[in-house]
mmCIF file of C-alpha atoms and ligand atoms in Angstrom:
data_model
loop_
_atom_site.group_PDB
_atom_site.id
_atom_site.type_symbol
_atom_site.label_atom_id
_atom_site.label_comp_id
_atom_site.label_asym_id
_atom_site.label_seq_id
_atom_site.Cartn_x
_atom_site.Cartn_y
_atom_site.Cartn_z
ATOM 1 C CA UNK B 1 -30.413 -70.230 47.328
ATOM 2 C CA UNK B 2 -30.082 -73.975 47.788
ATOM 3 C CA UNK B 3 -30.131 -75.518 51.274
ATOM 4 C CA UNK B 4 -28.218 -78.735 51.930
ATOM 5 C CA UNK B 5 -27.908 -80.694 55.160
ATOM 6 C CA UNK B 6 -24.429 -81.677 56.330
ATOM 7 C CA UNK B 7 -24.870 -85.217 57.660
ATOM 8 C CA UNK B 8 -24.448 -88.907 56.866
ATOM 9 C CA UNK B 9 -27.525 -89.784 58.965
ATOM 10 C CA UNK B 10 -30.420 -90.934 56.767
ATOM 11 C CA UNK B 11 -33.068 -90.322 59.475
ATOM 12 C CA UNK B 12 -32.040 -86.657 59.707
ATOM 13 C CA UNK B 13 -32.232 -86.303 55.913
ATOM 14 C CA UNK B 14 -35.707 -87.902 55.935
ATOM 15 C CA UNK B 15 -36.870 -85.551 58.694
ATOM 16 C CA UNK B 16 -35.681 -82.328 57.044
ATOM 17 C CA UNK B 17 -36.596 -83.377 53.480
ATOM 18 C CA UNK B 18 -40.195 -83.781 54.712
ATOM 19 C CA UNK B 19 -40.228 -79.984 55.197
ATOM 20 C CA UNK B 20 -40.095 -79.649 51.394
ATOM 21 C CA UNK B 21 -37.190 -77.194 51.336
ATOM 22 C CA UNK B 22 -34.152 -79.487 51.195
ATOM 23 C CA UNK B 23 -32.080 -79.457 47.991
ATOM 24 C CA UNK B 24 -29.178 -81.715 48.874
ATOM 25 C CA UNK B 25 -26.896 -83.479 51.334
ATOM 26 C CA UNK B 26 -23.171 -83.285 51.957
ATOM 27 C CA UNK B 27 -21.300 -86.132 53.599
ATOM 28 C CA UNK B 28 -17.620 -86.535 54.416
ATOM 29 C CA UNK B 29 -15.559 -89.425 55.856
ATOM 30 C CA UNK B 30 -15.796 -87.987 59.399
ATOM 31 C CA UNK B 31 -19.608 -87.763 59.209
ATOM 32 C CA UNK B 32 -19.786 -91.290 57.739
ATOM 33 C CA UNK B 33 -17.598 -92.629 60.580
ATOM 34 C CA UNK B 34 -20.179 -91.348 63.115
ATOM 35 C CA UNK B 35 -22.863 -93.615 61.588
ATOM 36 C CA UNK B 36 -21.440 -96.940 62.788
ATOM 37 C CA UNK B 37 -22.702 -99.979 60.923
ATOM 38 C CA UNK B 38 -24.386 -98.037 58.121
ATOM 39 C CA UNK B 39 -23.415 -99.112 54.592
ATOM 40 C CA UNK B 40 -22.030 -96.045 52.764
ATOM 41 C CA UNK B 41 -23.255 -96.961 49.285
ATOM 42 C CA UNK B 42 -26.739 -97.867 50.532
ATOM 43 C CA UNK B 43 -26.941 -94.635 52.573
ATOM 44 C CA UNK B 44 -25.940 -92.496 49.575
ATOM 45 C CA UNK B 45 -28.435 -94.236 47.258
ATOM 46 C CA UNK B 46 -31.242 -93.867 49.811
ATOM 47 C CA UNK B 47 -30.434 -90.172 50.239
ATOM 48 C CA UNK B 48 -30.525 -89.774 46.439
ATOM 49 C CA UNK B 49 -34.160 -90.882 46.601
ATOM 50 C CA UNK B 50 -34.912 -87.949 48.923
ATOM 51 C CA UNK B 51 -32.936 -85.016 47.464
ATOM 52 C CA UNK B 52 -31.448 -83.963 44.126
ATOM 53 C CA UNK B 53 -27.764 -83.670 45.044
ATOM 54 C CA UNK B 54 -25.815 -85.936 47.421
ATOM 55 C CA UNK B 55 -22.081 -85.341 47.862
ATOM 56 C CA UNK B 56 -20.073 -88.541 48.368
ATOM 57 C CA UNK B 57 -16.382 -87.950 49.079
ATOM 58 C CA UNK B 58 -13.705 -89.977 47.350
ATOM 59 C CA UNK B 59 -10.934 -91.228 49.609
ATOM 60 C CA UNK B 60 -8.123 -91.976 47.148
ATOM 61 C CA UNK B 61 -5.348 -89.384 46.894
ATOM 62 C CA UNK B 62 -3.739 -90.136 43.498
ATOM 63 C CA UNK B 63 -5.425 -89.311 40.193
ATOM 64 C CA UNK B 64 -5.782 -92.842 38.708
ATOM 65 C CA UNK B 65 -7.522 -94.144 41.842
ATOM 66 C CA UNK B 66 -9.500 -90.898 42.351
ATOM 67 C CA UNK B 67 -10.771 -91.088 38.787
ATOM 68 C CA UNK B 68 -11.770 -94.749 39.252
ATOM 69 C CA UNK B 69 -13.606 -93.925 42.497
ATOM 70 C CA UNK B 70 -15.396 -91.013 40.798
ATOM 71 C CA UNK B 71 -16.593 -93.416 38.070
ATOM 72 C CA UNK B 72 -17.885 -95.891 40.667
ATOM 73 C CA UNK B 73 -19.672 -93.313 42.866
ATOM 74 C CA UNK B 74 -21.295 -91.564 39.889
ATOM 75 C CA UNK B 75 -22.609 -94.934 38.620
ATOM 76 C CA UNK B 76 -24.637 -95.428 41.843
ATOM 77 C CA UNK B 77 -27.300 -92.802 41.081
ATOM 78 C CA UNK B 78 -27.754 -89.749 38.844
ATOM 79 C CA UNK B 79 -28.028 -87.527 41.973
ATOM 80 C CA UNK B 80 -24.547 -88.405 43.250
ATOM 81 C CA UNK B 81 -22.117 -85.470 43.354
ATOM 82 C CA UNK B 82 -18.514 -86.660 43.627
ATOM 83 C CA UNK B 83 -16.724 -84.772 46.385
ATOM 84 C CA UNK B 84 -13.080 -84.169 45.531
ATOM 85 C CA UNK B 85 -10.419 -82.716 47.854
ATOM 86 C CA UNK B 86 -8.685 -79.493 46.769
ATOM 87 C CA UNK B 87 -5.285 -80.904 45.795
ATOM 88 C CA UNK B 88 -3.364 -80.989 42.521
ATOM 89 C CA UNK B 89 -4.510 -84.601 42.033
ATOM 90 C CA UNK B 90 -7.993 -83.353 42.864
ATOM 91 C CA UNK B 91 -7.793 -80.738 40.100
ATOM 92 C CA UNK B 92 -6.970 -83.488 37.585
ATOM 93 C CA UNK B 93 -9.954 -85.454 38.882
ATOM 94 C CA UNK B 94 -12.265 -82.427 38.603
ATOM 95 C CA UNK B 95 -11.137 -81.941 35.021
ATOM 96 C CA UNK B 96 -11.782 -85.602 34.239
ATOM 97 C CA UNK B 97 -15.235 -85.528 35.872
ATOM 98 C CA UNK B 98 -16.128 -82.348 34.005
ATOM 99 C CA UNK B 99 -15.236 -84.000 30.682
ATOM 100 C CA UNK B 100 -17.472 -86.959 31.589
ATOM 101 C CA UNK B 101 -20.399 -84.839 32.797
ATOM 102 C CA UNK B 102 -19.935 -86.050 36.396
ATOM 103 C CA UNK B 103 -21.033 -83.431 38.941
ATOM 104 C CA UNK B 104 -18.433 -82.497 41.553
ATOM 105 C CA UNK B 105 -18.052 -80.666 44.845
ATOM 106 C CA UNK B 106 -14.519 -79.482 45.675
ATOM 107 C CA UNK B 107 -13.945 -79.816 49.397
ATOM 108 C CA UNK B 108 -11.439 -78.225 51.807
ATOM 109 C CA UNK B 109 -11.271 -74.862 50.009
ATOM 110 C CA UNK B 110 -9.633 -72.203 52.195
ATOM 111 C CA UNK B 111 -8.476 -69.478 49.760
ATOM 112 C CA UNK B 112 -9.488 -67.501 46.671
ATOM 113 C CA UNK B 113 -6.706 -69.032 44.513
ATOM 114 C CA UNK B 114 -7.947 -72.531 45.419
ATOM 115 C CA UNK B 115 -11.502 -71.459 44.527
ATOM 116 C CA UNK B 116 -10.352 -70.179 41.134
ATOM 117 C CA UNK B 117 -8.303 -73.323 40.407
ATOM 118 C CA UNK B 118 -11.281 -75.555 41.180
ATOM 119 C CA UNK B 119 -13.629 -73.441 39.058
ATOM 120 C CA UNK B 120 -11.211 -73.513 36.112
ATOM 121 C CA UNK B 121 -11.022 -77.307 36.465
ATOM 122 C CA UNK B 122 -14.760 -77.503 35.863
ATOM 123 C CA UNK B 123 -16.000 -78.107 39.424
ATOM 124 C CA UNK B 124 -19.786 -77.956 39.738
ATOM 125 C CA UNK B 125 -19.438 -76.595 43.292
ATOM 126 C CA UNK B 126 -16.703 -75.440 45.640
ATOM 127 C CA UNK B 127 -16.910 -75.776 49.413
ATOM 128 C CA UNK B 128 -15.073 -73.043 51.338
ATOM 129 C CA UNK B 129 -14.990 -74.073 55.037
ATOM 130 C CA UNK B 130 -15.953 -71.017 57.094
ATOM 131 C CA UNK B 131 -16.148 -72.551 60.595
ATOM 132 C CA UNK B 132 -12.644 -73.967 60.461
ATOM 133 C CA UNK B 133 -11.296 -70.491 59.583
ATOM 134 C CA UNK B 134 -13.303 -69.019 62.486
ATOM 135 C CA UNK B 135 -11.686 -71.657 64.721
ATOM 136 C CA UNK B 136 -8.294 -70.116 63.858
ATOM 137 C CA UNK B 137 -9.474 -66.667 64.948
ATOM 138 C CA UNK B 138 -10.185 -65.507 61.392
ATOM 139 C CA UNK B 139 -13.572 -64.512 59.943
ATOM 140 C CA UNK B 140 -14.455 -67.375 57.608
ATOM 141 C CA UNK B 141 -17.211 -65.352 55.967
ATOM 142 C CA UNK B 142 -14.581 -62.902 54.671
ATOM 143 C CA UNK B 143 -13.449 -65.717 52.361
ATOM 144 C CA UNK B 144 -17.011 -66.083 51.013
ATOM 145 C CA UNK B 145 -17.180 -62.304 50.463
ATOM 146 C CA UNK B 146 -13.866 -62.390 48.563
ATOM 147 C CA UNK B 147 -14.906 -65.372 46.419
ATOM 148 C CA UNK B 148 -18.291 -63.819 45.576
ATOM 149 C CA UNK B 149 -16.563 -60.560 44.646
ATOM 150 C CA UNK B 150 -14.179 -62.438 42.330
ATOM 151 C CA UNK B 151 -17.119 -64.418 40.881
ATOM 152 C CA UNK B 152 -18.839 -61.106 40.010
ATOM 153 C CA UNK B 153 -15.983 -60.268 37.646
ATOM 154 C CA UNK B 154 -16.013 -63.516 35.666
ATOM 155 C CA UNK B 155 -18.397 -66.065 34.225
ATOM 156 C CA UNK B 156 -17.607 -69.064 36.427
ATOM 157 C CA UNK B 157 -20.565 -71.454 36.476
ATOM 158 C CA UNK B 158 -19.176 -73.106 39.615
ATOM 159 C CA UNK B 159 -21.558 -72.688 42.551
ATOM 160 C CA UNK B 160 -20.225 -71.469 45.892
ATOM 161 C CA UNK B 161 -21.318 -73.823 48.682
ATOM 162 C CA UNK B 162 -20.715 -72.406 52.155
ATOM 163 C CA UNK B 163 -19.510 -75.334 54.296
ATOM 164 C CA UNK B 164 -18.406 -75.869 57.891
ATOM 165 C CA UNK B 165 -21.341 -73.750 59.047
ATOM 166 C CA UNK B 166 -21.647 -73.462 62.820
ATOM 167 C CA UNK B 167 -24.524 -71.016 63.427
ATOM 168 C CA UNK B 168 -27.465 -69.051 61.995
ATOM 169 C CA UNK B 169 -25.327 -65.964 61.424
ATOM 170 C CA UNK B 170 -23.242 -67.941 58.900
ATOM 171 C CA UNK B 171 -26.442 -68.727 56.971
ATOM 172 C CA UNK B 172 -27.635 -65.105 57.068
ATOM 173 C CA UNK B 173 -24.298 -63.781 55.834
ATOM 174 C CA UNK B 174 -24.084 -66.446 53.108
ATOM 175 C CA UNK B 175 -27.512 -65.347 51.857
ATOM 176 C CA UNK B 176 -26.736 -61.632 51.903
ATOM 177 C CA UNK B 177 -23.447 -62.262 50.063
ATOM 178 C CA UNK B 178 -25.335 -64.214 47.384
ATOM 179 C CA UNK B 179 -23.635 -67.577 47.952
ATOM 180 C CA UNK B 180 -25.409 -70.230 45.912
ATOM 181 C CA UNK B 181 -25.679 -72.980 48.555
ATOM 182 C CA UNK B 182 -25.315 -73.487 52.317
ATOM 183 C CA UNK B 183 -24.716 -76.898 53.821
ATOM 184 C CA UNK B 184 -26.081 -76.785 57.323
ATOM 185 C CA UNK B 185 -25.631 -79.168 60.294
ATOM 186 C CA UNK B 186 -28.851 -80.724 61.665
ATOM 187 C CA UNK B 187 -28.893 -78.702 64.917
ATOM 188 C CA UNK B 188 -28.557 -75.396 63.058
ATOM 189 C CA UNK B 189 -31.211 -76.536 60.546
ATOM 190 C CA UNK B 190 -33.728 -76.917 63.397
ATOM 191 C CA UNK B 191 -33.187 -73.241 64.298
ATOM 192 C CA UNK B 192 -33.946 -71.933 60.782
ATOM 193 C CA UNK B 193 -37.773 -71.848 61.016
ATOM 194 C CA UNK B 194 -37.757 -70.493 64.612
ATOM 195 C CA UNK B 195 -38.363 -66.953 65.870
ATOM 196 C CA UNK B 196 -39.510 -65.925 69.373
ATOM 197 C CA UNK B 197 -41.917 -63.348 67.942
ATOM 198 C CA UNK B 198 -43.531 -66.022 65.752
ATOM 199 C CA UNK B 199 -44.118 -68.184 68.860
ATOM 200 C CA UNK B 200 -45.426 -65.249 70.922
ATOM 201 C CA UNK B 201 -47.594 -63.981 68.059
ATOM 202 C CA UNK B 202 -49.111 -67.408 67.418
ATOM 203 C CA UNK B 203 -49.828 -67.914 71.134
ATOM 204 C CA UNK B 204 -51.703 -64.576 71.245
ATOM 205 C CA UNK B 205 -53.674 -65.391 68.060
ATOM 206 C CA UNK B 206 -54.696 -68.739 69.559
ATOM 207 C CA UNK B 207 -55.736 -67.132 72.868
ATOM 208 C CA UNK B 208 -57.806 -64.478 71.083
ATOM 209 C CA UNK B 209 -59.407 -67.127 68.860
ATOM 210 C CA UNK B 210 -60.321 -69.198 71.917
ATOM 211 C CA UNK B 211 -61.925 -66.133 73.546
ATOM 212 C CA UNK B 212 -64.369 -65.638 70.649
ATOM 213 C CA UNK B 213 -65.026 -69.224 69.643
ATOM 214 C CA UNK B 214 -66.234 -70.315 73.145
HETATM 215 C C1 LIG V 1 -19.222 -80.207 54.092
HETATM 216 O O1 LIG V 1 -19.217 -80.531 52.934
HETATM 217 C C2 LIG V 1 -18.039 -80.272 54.971
HETATM 218 O O2 LIG V 1 -17.469 -81.529 54.921
HETATM 219 C C3 LIG V 1 -18.428 -79.880 56.365
HETATM 220 O O3 LIG V 1 -19.284 -78.746 56.315
HETATM 221 C C4 LIG V 1 -17.256 -79.677 57.278
HETATM 222 O O4 LIG V 1 -17.715 -79.171 58.510
HETATM 223 P P1 LIG V 1 -16.828 -79.159 59.843
HETATM 224 O O5 LIG V 1 -15.754 -78.136 59.691
HETATM 225 O O6 LIG V 1 -17.811 -78.777 60.926
HETATM 226 O O7 LIG V 1 -16.282 -80.535 59.998
#
């Protein structure tokens, strides 16, 4: 299972990549807007020096401009993954990128038919947004379960990237469903290595060690 961090903040990517377990980064225009003053291209290239896959989202909405943006972004670094919105124009762009060997991440996926369309267009990854479905009172992880079940029947090479993660339970369920990738916000990432029993157990080991080594 690959672990990505969902941020446009280079310091956070540096911090988590130092753990040695980080496979990639996902950014989106909203995350980029939070990093005032940072140059997008420079940020993406710097992140590419830290991890193998960095999603950079195109902002055009019509195929000719989307295709041109995909060409530009993919020329920045071999680790750039062009993030393409799940629209009809996006499908054309995914198809184009696939024919050129450009890696892609299809964003804003909210249904099984959208997942299948993106996979058939040659997307490298699809990003179903679980948290935003939860926000509507649905269970976003049901969509991941449905997509993984469909994937079991066919030979799609497209990886399922669980996006819009809000808590540890999303990560646990993604893993048990066999999703290929999770993209995780920084605050949730910090919780991943933690367990109360680890802290308590380590404290006791240290106390016992002190009692014999003095
Ligand atoms: C990642 O690729 C998505 O852009 C991101 O996970 C969306 O998360 P949000 O629903 O918390 O904005």
